[in-house]
């Protein structure tokens, strides 16, 4: 069996729901203004749980649905920009909590494109190293990286995690992937790292470790990135949009998705959208959406789905999956 499929999906979000009215108590804004510009009504925010907690809880659900034991995992990849620590990785924390002692573990930092990058890395590694079972997770605690006085960012983001168990199959599964980056535009979306303080530095520099975004630049990049990703996947697979049941985009902003739909000359209803309830959860947004689709019975055996994402770096990605 040479193909790799998604055998189980799981997701977990914190219980605290923060509405637009709640946000309006922190910054000068209101529910109508936020919904009109983003489509977001509410988001989930952590009250103390960290990225590894969301990762483990979503992974346990995915493993149960895939009927795979954690000790049979051979690879764990966690996509995140908000790890518990620099070291150890979130993937290693997940391995320990799941007792997945055989698994190779590492994190990747591809921002909102991370889950799709993780799928293709796992797909390639499973084939090259003859692995049978892998776990790919997107998990974020973006609230701890937020400037809660910045109206341009604090209205957008939420916390949560989603996971996919990958196993081997005869046909279908992950059919095609498209991965791209443009580092020349990286300043459009940034989070600074540790302060630069050493006895040898000419100048000690304190870093502001919060999300900073040029919304206009990200919007221009994102609409083109979605359209390009979907178009390239269809071209490389010799398919049309009529062959695709759903497009599952990174859940950043309704206006971005609507603009991309117009570029593709397709109705917005072709896209699965749940950002109104979760906001932008970065690498977790695509698996969170897939989890809801599975629970709602929207995906059936044989359905072809295009996953598409864009994010900091700047990066973008698309993946064609047959379930």
PDB file of C-alpha atoms in Angstrom:
ATOM      1  CA  UNK A   1       0.000   0.000   0.000  1.00  0.00           C
ATOM      2  CA  UNK A   2       1.844   3.060  -1.293  1.00  0.00           C
ATOM      3  CA  UNK A   3      -0.735   5.779  -0.668  1.00  0.00           C
ATOM      4  CA  UNK A   4      -1.194   7.750   2.545  1.00  0.00           C
ATOM      5  CA  UNK A   5      -4.638   8.691   3.859  1.00  0.00           C
ATOM      6  CA  UNK A   6      -6.160  10.682   6.684  1.00  0.00           C
ATOM      7  CA  UNK A   7      -7.564   7.898   8.856  1.00  0.00           C
ATOM      8  CA  UNK A   8      -8.833  10.034  11.724  1.00  0.00           C
ATOM      9  CA  UNK A   9      -9.401  13.700  12.569  1.00  0.00           C
ATOM     10  CA  UNK A  10      -9.732  15.274  16.005  1.00  0.00           C
ATOM     11  CA  UNK A  11      -9.944  18.788  17.402  1.00  0.00           C
ATOM     12  CA  UNK A  12     -10.098  20.579  20.726  1.00  0.00           C
ATOM     13  CA  UNK A  13     -10.878  24.171  21.653  1.00  0.00           C
ATOM     14  CA  UNK A  14     -10.854  25.853  25.060  1.00  0.00           C
ATOM     15  CA  UNK A  15     -14.242  26.356  26.691  1.00  0.00           C
ATOM     16  CA  UNK A  16     -14.018  30.137  27.147  1.00  0.00           C
ATOM     17  CA  UNK A  17     -15.907  31.922  24.359  1.00  0.00           C
ATOM     18  CA  UNK A  18     -14.847  35.554  23.860  1.00  0.00           C
ATOM     19  CA  UNK A  19     -17.390  37.500  21.814  1.00  0.00           C
ATOM     20  CA  UNK A  20     -16.919  40.683  19.840  1.00  0.00           C
ATOM     21  CA  UNK A  21     -18.763  42.500  22.612  1.00  0.00           C
ATOM     22  CA  UNK A  22     -16.143  41.203  25.059  1.00  0.00           C
ATOM     23  CA  UNK A  23     -13.379  42.520  22.789  1.00  0.00           C
ATOM     24  CA  UNK A  24     -15.110  45.904  22.604  1.00  0.00           C
ATOM     25  CA  UNK A  25     -14.466  46.282  26.342  1.00  0.00           C
ATOM     26  CA  UNK A  26     -10.710  46.097  25.665  1.00  0.00           C
ATOM     27  CA  UNK A  27     -10.335  48.243  22.533  1.00  0.00           C
ATOM     28  CA  UNK A  28     -12.433  50.772  20.648  1.00  0.00           C
ATOM     29  CA  UNK A  29     -14.532  48.547  18.397  1.00  0.00           C
ATOM     30  CA  UNK A  30     -17.939  46.886  18.199  1.00  0.00           C
ATOM     31  CA  UNK A  31     -19.579  43.681  17.015  1.00  0.00           C
ATOM     32  CA  UNK A  32     -20.872  45.166  13.754  1.00  0.00           C
ATOM     33  CA  UNK A  33     -17.469  46.629  12.824  1.00  0.00           C
ATOM     34  CA  UNK A  34     -15.644  43.326  13.432  1.00  0.00           C
ATOM     35  CA  UNK A  35     -18.196  41.169  11.620  1.00  0.00           C
ATOM     36  CA  UNK A  36     -18.327  43.504   8.625  1.00  0.00           C
ATOM     37  CA  UNK A  37     -14.549  43.433   8.171  1.00  0.00           C
ATOM     38  CA  UNK A  38     -13.755  39.839   9.133  1.00  0.00           C
ATOM     39  CA  UNK A  39     -16.867  37.680   9.466  1.00  0.00           C
ATOM     40  CA  UNK A  40     -15.795  36.762  13.006  1.00  0.00           C
ATOM     41  CA  UNK A  41     -18.400  36.721  15.788  1.00  0.00           C
ATOM     42  CA  UNK A  42     -16.440  34.998  18.564  1.00  0.00           C
ATOM     43  CA  UNK A  43     -13.278  33.064  19.315  1.00  0.00           C
ATOM     44  CA  UNK A  44     -12.076  30.559  21.945  1.00  0.00           C
ATOM     45  CA  UNK A  45      -9.397  31.777  24.357  1.00  0.00           C
ATOM     46  CA  UNK A  46      -7.276  29.744  26.766  1.00  0.00           C
ATOM     47  CA  UNK A  47      -7.588  30.302  30.501  1.00  0.00           C
ATOM     48  CA  UNK A  48      -4.330  28.467  31.216  1.00  0.00           C
ATOM     49  CA  UNK A  49      -4.116  25.489  28.875  1.00  0.00           C
ATOM     50  CA  UNK A  50      -1.105  25.621  26.578  1.00  0.00           C
ATOM     51  CA  UNK A  51      -0.372  24.520  23.023  1.00  0.00           C
ATOM     52  CA  UNK A  52       0.665  20.987  24.000  1.00  0.00           C
ATOM     53  CA  UNK A  53      -2.592  20.532  25.929  1.00  0.00           C
ATOM     54  CA  UNK A  54      -4.673  21.316  22.839  1.00  0.00           C
ATOM     55  CA  UNK A  55      -2.377  19.100  20.768  1.00  0.00           C
ATOM     56  CA  UNK A  56      -2.695  16.083  23.064  1.00  0.00           C
ATOM     57  CA  UNK A  57      -6.468  16.342  23.434  1.00  0.00           C
ATOM     58  CA  UNK A  58      -7.053  16.652  19.688  1.00  0.00           C
ATOM     59  CA  UNK A  59      -4.576  13.821  19.026  1.00  0.00           C
ATOM     60  CA  UNK A  60      -6.376  11.464  21.408  1.00  0.00           C
ATOM     61  CA  UNK A  61      -9.645  12.029  19.559  1.00  0.00           C
ATOM     62  CA  UNK A  62      -7.995  11.482  16.167  1.00  0.00           C
ATOM     63  CA  UNK A  63      -6.277   8.286  17.328  1.00  0.00           C
ATOM     64  CA  UNK A  64      -9.530   6.903  18.689  1.00  0.00           C
ATOM     65  CA  UNK A  65     -11.370   7.628  15.434  1.00  0.00           C
ATOM     66  CA  UNK A  66      -8.557   6.055  13.407  1.00  0.00           C
ATOM     67  CA  UNK A  67      -8.478   3.029  15.744  1.00  0.00           C
ATOM     68  CA  UNK A  68      -4.704   3.446  16.099  1.00  0.00           C
ATOM     69  CA  UNK A  69      -2.806   3.017  19.369  1.00  0.00           C
ATOM     70  CA  UNK A  70      -0.426   5.819  20.319  1.00  0.00           C
ATOM     71  CA  UNK A  71       2.408   3.334  20.853  1.00  0.00           C
ATOM     72  CA  UNK A  72       2.132   2.413  17.158  1.00  0.00           C
ATOM     73  CA  UNK A  73       2.913   5.953  15.988  1.00  0.00           C
ATOM     74  CA  UNK A  74       6.243   6.304  14.199  1.00  0.00           C
ATOM     75  CA  UNK A  75       6.154  10.042  13.490  1.00  0.00           C
ATOM     76  CA  UNK A  76       4.698  13.096  15.243  1.00  0.00           C
ATOM     77  CA  UNK A  77       4.805  16.523  13.589  1.00  0.00           C
ATOM     78  CA  UNK A  78       3.391  19.590  15.319  1.00  0.00           C
ATOM     79  CA  UNK A  79       2.860  22.805  13.377  1.00  0.00           C
ATOM     80  CA  UNK A  80       2.839  25.811  15.694  1.00  0.00           C
ATOM     81  CA  UNK A  81       4.058  29.380  16.140  1.00  0.00           C
ATOM     82  CA  UNK A  82       3.133  29.398  19.835  1.00  0.00           C
ATOM     83  CA  UNK A  83       5.010  26.516  21.489  1.00  0.00           C
ATOM     84  CA  UNK A  84       5.014  25.901  25.217  1.00  0.00           C
ATOM     85  CA  UNK A  85       8.819  26.270  25.149  1.00  0.00           C
ATOM     86  CA  UNK A  86      11.657  26.673  22.662  1.00  0.00           C
ATOM     87  CA  UNK A  87      12.926  23.320  23.988  1.00  0.00           C
ATOM     88  CA  UNK A  88      11.544  20.676  24.302  1.00  0.00           C
ATOM     89  CA  UNK A  89       9.382  20.796  21.200  1.00  0.00           C
ATOM     90  CA  UNK A  90       5.619  20.509  21.453  1.00  0.00           C
ATOM     91  CA  UNK A  91       5.909  17.257  19.472  1.00  0.00           C
ATOM     92  CA  UNK A  92       8.142  15.770  22.170  1.00  0.00           C
ATOM     93  CA  UNK A  93       5.710  16.895  24.877  1.00  0.00           C
ATOM     94  CA  UNK A  94       2.914  15.212  22.930  1.00  0.00           C
ATOM     95  CA  UNK A  95       4.978  12.038  22.540  1.00  0.00           C
ATOM     96  CA  UNK A  96       5.564  11.883  26.286  1.00  0.00           C
ATOM     97  CA  UNK A  97       1.924  12.482  27.213  1.00  0.00           C
ATOM     98  CA  UNK A  98       0.698   9.912  24.677  1.00  0.00           C
ATOM     99  CA  UNK A  99       3.435   7.376  25.500  1.00  0.00           C
ATOM    100  CA  UNK A 100       4.254   7.189  21.789  1.00  0.00           C
ATOM    101  CA  UNK A 101       7.772   5.989  22.546  1.00  0.00           C
ATOM    102  CA  UNK A 102       8.618   4.812  19.002  1.00  0.00           C
ATOM    103  CA  UNK A 103       7.837   8.093  17.248  1.00  0.00           C
ATOM    104  CA  UNK A 104      10.288  10.549  15.734  1.00  0.00           C
ATOM    105  CA  UNK A 105       9.108  14.007  16.824  1.00  0.00           C
ATOM    106  CA  UNK A 106       9.626  17.587  15.698  1.00  0.00           C
ATOM    107  CA  UNK A 107       7.858  20.932  15.363  1.00  0.00           C
ATOM    108  CA  UNK A 108       7.592  23.043  12.225  1.00  0.00           C
ATOM    109  CA  UNK A 109       7.062  26.803  12.055  1.00  0.00           C
ATOM    110  CA  UNK A 110       5.161  27.676   8.882  1.00  0.00           C
ATOM    111  CA  UNK A 111       2.534  29.833  10.598  1.00  0.00           C
ATOM    112  CA  UNK A 112      -0.980  29.358   9.209  1.00  0.00           C
ATOM    113  CA  UNK A 113       0.274  27.085   6.399  1.00  0.00           C
ATOM    114  CA  UNK A 114       1.846  24.725   8.924  1.00  0.00           C
ATOM    115  CA  UNK A 115      -0.732  21.937   8.984  1.00  0.00           C
ATOM    116  CA  UNK A 116      -0.582  21.527   5.198  1.00  0.00           C
ATOM    117  CA  UNK A 117       3.225  21.563   5.201  1.00  0.00           C
ATOM    118  CA  UNK A 118       3.073  18.960   7.966  1.00  0.00           C
ATOM    119  CA  UNK A 119       0.792  16.714   5.919  1.00  0.00           C
ATOM    120  CA  UNK A 120       3.188  16.692   2.975  1.00  0.00           C
ATOM    121  CA  UNK A 121       6.279  16.207   5.153  1.00  0.00           C
ATOM    122  CA  UNK A 122       4.581  13.248   6.837  1.00  0.00           C
ATOM    123  CA  UNK A 123       3.364  11.905   3.489  1.00  0.00           C
ATOM    124  CA  UNK A 124       6.902  12.010   2.087  1.00  0.00           C
ATOM    125  CA  UNK A 125       8.568  10.603   5.210  1.00  0.00           C
ATOM    126  CA  UNK A 126       6.095   7.748   5.507  1.00  0.00           C
ATOM    127  CA  UNK A 127       6.890   6.727   1.945  1.00  0.00           C
ATOM    128  CA  UNK A 128      10.668   7.154   2.176  1.00  0.00           C
ATOM    129  CA  UNK A 129      11.034   5.553   5.629  1.00  0.00           C
ATOM    130  CA  UNK A 130       8.256   2.983   5.281  1.00  0.00           C
ATOM    131  CA  UNK A 131       6.328   4.296   8.290  1.00  0.00           C
ATOM    132  CA  UNK A 132       2.833   2.915   8.807  1.00  0.00           C
ATOM    133  CA  UNK A 133       1.339   5.496  11.188  1.00  0.00           C
ATOM    134  CA  UNK A 134       1.940   9.204  11.682  1.00  0.00           C
ATOM    135  CA  UNK A 135       0.336  12.069  13.580  1.00  0.00           C
ATOM    136  CA  UNK A 136       0.180  15.627  12.224  1.00  0.00           C
ATOM    137  CA  UNK A 137      -1.066  18.368  14.543  1.00  0.00           C
ATOM    138  CA  UNK A 138      -1.761  22.071  14.219  1.00  0.00           C
ATOM    139  CA  UNK A 139      -2.032  23.689  17.644  1.00  0.00           C
ATOM    140  CA  UNK A 140      -1.879  27.284  18.843  1.00  0.00           C
ATOM    141  CA  UNK A 141      -2.245  29.464  21.921  1.00  0.00           C
ATOM    142  CA  UNK A 142      -2.179  32.761  20.047  1.00  0.00           C
ATOM    143  CA  UNK A 143      -3.737  34.664  22.935  1.00  0.00           C
ATOM    144  CA  UNK A 144      -0.369  34.676  24.715  1.00  0.00           C
ATOM    145  CA  UNK A 145       1.203  36.396  21.683  1.00  0.00           C
ATOM    146  CA  UNK A 146      -1.466  39.059  21.403  1.00  0.00           C
ATOM    147  CA  UNK A 147      -1.240  42.782  21.985  1.00  0.00           C
ATOM    148  CA  UNK A 148      -4.682  43.173  23.512  1.00  0.00           C
ATOM    149  CA  UNK A 149      -4.540  46.939  22.905  1.00  0.00           C
ATOM    150  CA  UNK A 150      -4.059  46.552  19.129  1.00  0.00           C
ATOM    151  CA  UNK A 151      -7.451  46.585  17.437  1.00  0.00           C
ATOM    152  CA  UNK A 152      -5.911  45.448  14.153  1.00  0.00           C
ATOM    153  CA  UNK A 153      -4.897  42.051  15.544  1.00  0.00           C
ATOM    154  CA  UNK A 154      -6.672  41.242  18.817  1.00  0.00           C
ATOM    155  CA  UNK A 155     -10.057  40.961  17.083  1.00  0.00           C
ATOM    156  CA  UNK A 156      -8.776  38.255  14.725  1.00  0.00           C
ATOM    157  CA  UNK A 157      -7.177  35.387  16.584  1.00  0.00           C
ATOM    158  CA  UNK A 158      -8.227  32.432  18.730  1.00  0.00           C
ATOM    159  CA  UNK A 159      -6.789  29.336  20.413  1.00  0.00           C
ATOM    160  CA  UNK A 160      -7.218  25.626  19.711  1.00  0.00           C
ATOM    161  CA  UNK A 161      -5.788  22.499  18.137  1.00  0.00           C
ATOM    162  CA  UNK A 162      -6.531  19.914  15.481  1.00  0.00           C
ATOM    163  CA  UNK A 163      -4.904  16.596  14.593  1.00  0.00           C
ATOM    164  CA  UNK A 164      -4.843  14.055  11.779  1.00  0.00           C
ATOM    165  CA  UNK A 165      -3.717  10.434  11.964  1.00  0.00           C
ATOM    166  CA  UNK A 166      -2.144   9.247   8.714  1.00  0.00           C
ATOM    167  CA  UNK A 167      -2.017   5.594   7.692  1.00  0.00           C
ATOM    168  CA  UNK A 168      -1.365   3.631   4.510  1.00  0.00           C
ATOM    169  CA  UNK A 169      -4.030   2.855   1.905  1.00  0.00           C
ATOM    170  CA  UNK A 170      -4.408   1.274  -1.534  1.00  0.00           C
ATOM    171  CA  UNK A 171      -5.801   4.318  -3.351  1.00  0.00           C
ATOM    172  CA  UNK A 172      -6.832   7.906  -2.777  1.00  0.00           C
ATOM    173  CA  UNK A 173      -5.525   9.690   0.296  1.00  0.00           C
ATOM    174  CA  UNK A 174      -3.111  12.581  -0.173  1.00  0.00           C
ATOM    175  CA  UNK A 175      -2.967  12.929  -3.950  1.00  0.00           C
ATOM    176  CA  UNK A 176      -1.123  16.182  -4.600  1.00  0.00           C
ATOM    177  CA  UNK A 177       0.552  18.957  -2.608  1.00  0.00           C
ATOM    178  CA  UNK A 178       1.604  22.483  -3.524  1.00  0.00           C
ATOM    179  CA  UNK A 179       4.020  24.347  -1.215  1.00  0.00           C
ATOM    180  CA  UNK A 180       5.361  27.866  -1.796  1.00  0.00           C
ATOM    181  CA  UNK A 181       7.097  30.638   0.168  1.00  0.00           C
ATOM    182  CA  UNK A 182       8.029  34.286  -0.399  1.00  0.00           C
ATOM    183  CA  UNK A 183      10.467  35.400   2.275  1.00  0.00           C
ATOM    184  CA  UNK A 184      10.882  38.813   0.646  1.00  0.00           C
ATOM    185  CA  UNK A 185       7.440  39.731   2.011  1.00  0.00           C
ATOM    186  CA  UNK A 186       8.026  38.338   5.494  1.00  0.00           C
ATOM    187  CA  UNK A 187       7.774  41.696   7.268  1.00  0.00           C
ATOM    188  CA  UNK A 188       4.033  41.726   6.582  1.00  0.00           C
ATOM    189  CA  UNK A 189       3.436  39.355   9.514  1.00  0.00           C
ATOM    190  CA  UNK A 190       5.933  39.000  12.346  1.00  0.00           C
ATOM    191  CA  UNK A 191       6.523  37.868  15.915  1.00  0.00           C
ATOM    192  CA  UNK A 192       9.923  38.747  17.348  1.00  0.00           C
ATOM    193  CA  UNK A 193      11.866  36.119  19.291  1.00  0.00           C
ATOM    194  CA  UNK A 194      14.001  36.313  22.444  1.00  0.00           C
ATOM    195  CA  UNK A 195      15.665  39.542  23.525  1.00  0.00           C
ATOM    196  CA  UNK A 196      19.183  40.025  22.145  1.00  0.00           C
ATOM    197  CA  UNK A 197      21.163  40.421  25.366  1.00  0.00           C
ATOM    198  CA  UNK A 198      24.723  39.112  25.688  1.00  0.00           C
ATOM    199  CA  UNK A 199      27.939  40.416  27.294  1.00  0.00           C
ATOM    200  CA  UNK A 200      29.411  40.644  23.795  1.00  0.00           C
ATOM    201  CA  UNK A 201      26.669  42.466  21.903  1.00  0.00           C
ATOM    202  CA  UNK A 202      27.397  46.004  20.735  1.00  0.00           C
ATOM    203  CA  UNK A 203      23.842  46.888  21.690  1.00  0.00           C
ATOM    204  CA  UNK A 204      21.331  44.966  23.781  1.00  0.00           C
ATOM    205  CA  UNK A 205      17.931  44.791  22.110  1.00  0.00           C
ATOM    206  CA  UNK A 206      14.606  44.042  23.740  1.00  0.00           C
ATOM    207  CA  UNK A 207      12.059  42.348  21.489  1.00  0.00           C
ATOM    208  CA  UNK A 208       8.305  42.878  21.483  1.00  0.00           C
ATOM    209  CA  UNK A 209       7.005  39.308  21.318  1.00  0.00           C
ATOM    210  CA  UNK A 210       3.501  39.949  19.970  1.00  0.00           C
ATOM    211  CA  UNK A 211       1.846  39.451  16.593  1.00  0.00           C
ATOM    212  CA  UNK A 212       2.352  42.417  14.268  1.00  0.00           C
ATOM    213  CA  UNK A 213       0.614  42.482  10.921  1.00  0.00           C
ATOM    214  CA  UNK A 214       0.307  44.671   7.859  1.00  0.00           C
ATOM    215  CA  UNK A 215      -3.284  43.736   7.129  1.00  0.00           C
ATOM    216  CA  UNK A 216      -3.384  45.274   3.662  1.00  0.00           C
ATOM    217  CA  UNK A 217      -0.312  43.351   2.475  1.00  0.00           C
ATOM    218  CA  UNK A 218      -1.515  40.076   3.982  1.00  0.00           C
ATOM    219  CA  UNK A 219      -4.922  40.502   2.322  1.00  0.00           C
ATOM    220  CA  UNK A 220      -3.384  41.024  -1.127  1.00  0.00           C
ATOM    221  CA  UNK A 221      -1.115  38.014  -0.698  1.00  0.00           C
ATOM    222  CA  UNK A 222      -3.815  35.762   0.729  1.00  0.00           C
ATOM    223  CA  UNK A 223      -6.438  36.191  -1.983  1.00  0.00           C
ATOM    224  CA  UNK A 224      -3.903  35.423  -4.692  1.00  0.00           C
ATOM    225  CA  UNK A 225      -2.383  32.564  -2.675  1.00  0.00           C
ATOM    226  CA  UNK A 226      -5.718  30.760  -2.315  1.00  0.00           C
ATOM    227  CA  UNK A 227      -6.563  31.129  -5.993  1.00  0.00           C
ATOM    228  CA  UNK A 228      -3.070  30.097  -7.122  1.00  0.00           C
ATOM    229  CA  UNK A 229      -2.980  27.073  -4.822  1.00  0.00           C
ATOM    230  CA  UNK A 230      -6.346  25.743  -5.953  1.00  0.00           C
ATOM    231  CA  UNK A 231      -5.561  26.419  -9.621  1.00  0.00           C
ATOM    232  CA  UNK A 232      -2.190  24.651  -9.491  1.00  0.00           C
ATOM    233  CA  UNK A 233      -3.619  21.621  -7.685  1.00  0.00           C
ATOM    234  CA  UNK A 234      -6.386  21.275 -10.273  1.00  0.00           C
ATOM    235  CA  UNK A 235      -3.951  21.701 -13.156  1.00  0.00           C
ATOM    236  CA  UNK A 236      -1.451  19.154 -11.813  1.00  0.00           C
ATOM    237  CA  UNK A 237      -4.225  16.650 -11.061  1.00  0.00           C
ATOM    238  CA  UNK A 238      -6.074  17.141 -14.373  1.00  0.00           C
ATOM    239  CA  UNK A 239      -9.264  18.011 -12.484  1.00  0.00           C
ATOM    240  CA  UNK A 240     -11.807  20.833 -12.493  1.00  0.00           C
ATOM    241  CA  UNK A 241     -13.681  22.475  -9.639  1.00  0.00           C
ATOM    242  CA  UNK A 242     -16.650  20.282 -10.532  1.00  0.00           C
ATOM    243  CA  UNK A 243     -14.593  17.291  -9.337  1.00  0.00           C
ATOM    244  CA  UNK A 244     -14.048  18.908  -5.923  1.00  0.00           C
ATOM    245  CA  UNK A 245     -16.725  18.641  -3.227  1.00  0.00           C
ATOM    246  CA  UNK A 246     -15.300  21.309  -0.921  1.00  0.00           C
ATOM    247  CA  UNK A 247     -12.434  23.748  -0.641  1.00  0.00           C
ATOM    248  CA  UNK A 248     -11.313  24.023   2.981  1.00  0.00           C
ATOM    249  CA  UNK A 249      -9.358  27.271   3.413  1.00  0.00           C
ATOM    250  CA  UNK A 250      -7.337  28.638   6.275  1.00  0.00           C
ATOM    251  CA  UNK A 251      -9.941  30.458   8.347  1.00  0.00           C
ATOM    252  CA  UNK A 252      -8.503  33.969   8.509  1.00  0.00           C
ATOM    253  CA  UNK A 253     -11.082  36.407   7.196  1.00  0.00           C
ATOM    254  CA  UNK A 254     -14.373  36.047   5.314  1.00  0.00           C
ATOM    255  CA  UNK A 255     -13.447  38.863   2.932  1.00  0.00           C
ATOM    256  CA  UNK A 256     -10.293  37.016   1.900  1.00  0.00           C
ATOM    257  CA  UNK A 257     -12.243  33.836   1.165  1.00  0.00           C
ATOM    258  CA  UNK A 258     -14.946  35.728  -0.733  1.00  0.00           C
ATOM    259  CA  UNK A 259     -12.349  37.551  -2.832  1.00  0.00           C
ATOM    260  CA  UNK A 260     -10.553  34.277  -3.614  1.00  0.00           C
ATOM    261  CA  UNK A 261     -13.863  32.695  -4.648  1.00  0.00           C
ATOM    262  CA  UNK A 262     -14.400  35.516  -7.142  1.00  0.00           C
ATOM    263  CA  UNK A 263     -10.895  34.990  -8.562  1.00  0.00           C
ATOM    264  CA  UNK A 264     -11.727  31.304  -9.032  1.00  0.00           C
ATOM    265  CA  UNK A 265     -15.174  32.134 -10.462  1.00  0.00           C
ATOM    266  CA  UNK A 266     -16.874  29.862  -7.939  1.00  0.00           C
ATOM    267  CA  UNK A 267     -19.591  30.421  -5.339  1.00  0.00           C
ATOM    268  CA  UNK A 268     -18.419  31.030  -1.775  1.00  0.00           C
ATOM    269  CA  UNK A 269     -20.589  28.054  -0.761  1.00  0.00           C
ATOM    270  CA  UNK A 270     -17.890  25.821  -2.274  1.00  0.00           C
ATOM    271  CA  UNK A 271     -15.717  26.840   0.697  1.00  0.00           C
ATOM    272  CA  UNK A 272     -16.284  25.417   4.172  1.00  0.00           C
ATOM    273  CA  UNK A 273     -16.199  28.331   6.612  1.00  0.00           C
ATOM    274  CA  UNK A 274     -16.322  28.271  10.421  1.00  0.00           C
ATOM    275  CA  UNK A 275     -14.202  31.318  11.267  1.00  0.00           C
ATOM    276  CA  UNK A 276     -17.278  33.075  12.638  1.00  0.00           C
ATOM    277  CA  UNK A 277     -17.012  30.854  15.738  1.00  0.00           C
ATOM    278  CA  UNK A 278     -13.253  30.348  16.104  1.00  0.00           C
ATOM    279  CA  UNK A 279     -11.491  33.303  14.495  1.00  0.00           C
ATOM    280  CA  UNK A 280      -8.042  32.754  13.039  1.00  0.00           C
ATOM    281  CA  UNK A 281      -6.380  29.837  14.854  1.00  0.00           C
ATOM    282  CA  UNK A 282      -3.338  29.754  12.536  1.00  0.00           C
ATOM    283  CA  UNK A 283      -2.087  26.179  11.977  1.00  0.00           C
ATOM    284  CA  UNK A 284      -5.115  24.742  13.804  1.00  0.00           C
ATOM    285  CA  UNK A 285      -7.742  26.266  11.512  1.00  0.00           C
ATOM    286  CA  UNK A 286      -7.765  23.658   8.725  1.00  0.00           C
ATOM    287  CA  UNK A 287      -7.942  20.581  11.010  1.00  0.00           C
ATOM    288  CA  UNK A 288     -10.564  22.336  13.152  1.00  0.00           C
ATOM    289  CA  UNK A 289     -12.650  22.828  10.011  1.00  0.00           C
ATOM    290  CA  UNK A 290     -12.103  19.248   8.833  1.00  0.00           C
ATOM    291  CA  UNK A 291     -13.149  17.948  12.234  1.00  0.00           C
ATOM    292  CA  UNK A 292     -16.431  19.854  12.083  1.00  0.00           C
ATOM    293  CA  UNK A 293     -17.071  18.660   8.541  1.00  0.00           C
ATOM    294  CA  UNK A 294     -16.565  15.053   9.616  1.00  0.00           C
ATOM    295  CA  UNK A 295     -18.863  15.479  12.614  1.00  0.00           C
ATOM    296  CA  UNK A 296     -21.523  17.073  10.398  1.00  0.00           C
ATOM    297  CA  UNK A 297     -21.312  14.212   7.896  1.00  0.00           C
ATOM    298  CA  UNK A 298     -20.236  16.489   5.042  1.00  0.00           C
ATOM    299  CA  UNK A 299     -17.381  14.266   3.831  1.00  0.00           C
ATOM    300  CA  UNK A 300     -18.039  10.818   2.399  1.00  0.00           C
ATOM    301  CA  UNK A 301     -15.814   8.075   1.027  1.00  0.00           C
ATOM    302  CA  UNK A 302     -14.460   9.038  -2.387  1.00  0.00           C
ATOM    303  CA  UNK A 303     -14.967  12.788  -1.917  1.00  0.00           C
ATOM    304  CA  UNK A 304     -12.143  14.993  -3.173  1.00  0.00           C
ATOM    305  CA  UNK A 305     -11.323  17.988  -0.979  1.00  0.00           C
ATOM    306  CA  UNK A 306      -8.789  20.768  -1.538  1.00  0.00           C
ATOM    307  CA  UNK A 307      -7.170  22.162   1.606  1.00  0.00           C
ATOM    308  CA  UNK A 308      -5.560  25.573   1.086  1.00  0.00           C
ATOM    309  CA  UNK A 309      -3.707  27.904   3.439  1.00  0.00           C
ATOM    310  CA  UNK A 310      -1.509  30.994   3.621  1.00  0.00           C
ATOM    311  CA  UNK A 311       0.447  32.550   6.438  1.00  0.00           C
ATOM    312  CA  UNK A 312       3.526  34.215   7.841  1.00  0.00           C
ATOM    313  CA  UNK A 313       6.814  33.825   6.052  1.00  0.00           C
ATOM    314  CA  UNK A 314       5.067  34.535   3.808  1.00  0.00           C
ATOM    315  CA  UNK A 315       3.975  31.004   2.901  1.00  0.00           C
ATOM    316  CA  UNK A 316       1.117  29.266   1.169  1.00  0.00           C
ATOM    317  CA  UNK A 317       0.099  25.685   0.457  1.00  0.00           C
ATOM    318  CA  UNK A 318      -2.614  23.497  -1.012  1.00  0.00           C
ATOM    319  CA  UNK A 319      -3.335  19.784  -0.686  1.00  0.00           C
ATOM    320  CA  UNK A 320      -5.695  17.533  -2.632  1.00  0.00           C
ATOM    321  CA  UNK A 321      -7.117  14.732  -0.495  1.00  0.00           C
ATOM    322  CA  UNK A 322      -9.444  11.915  -1.521  1.00  0.00           C
ATOM    323  CA  UNK A 323     -11.286  10.471   1.466  1.00  0.00           C
TER     324      UNK A 323
END
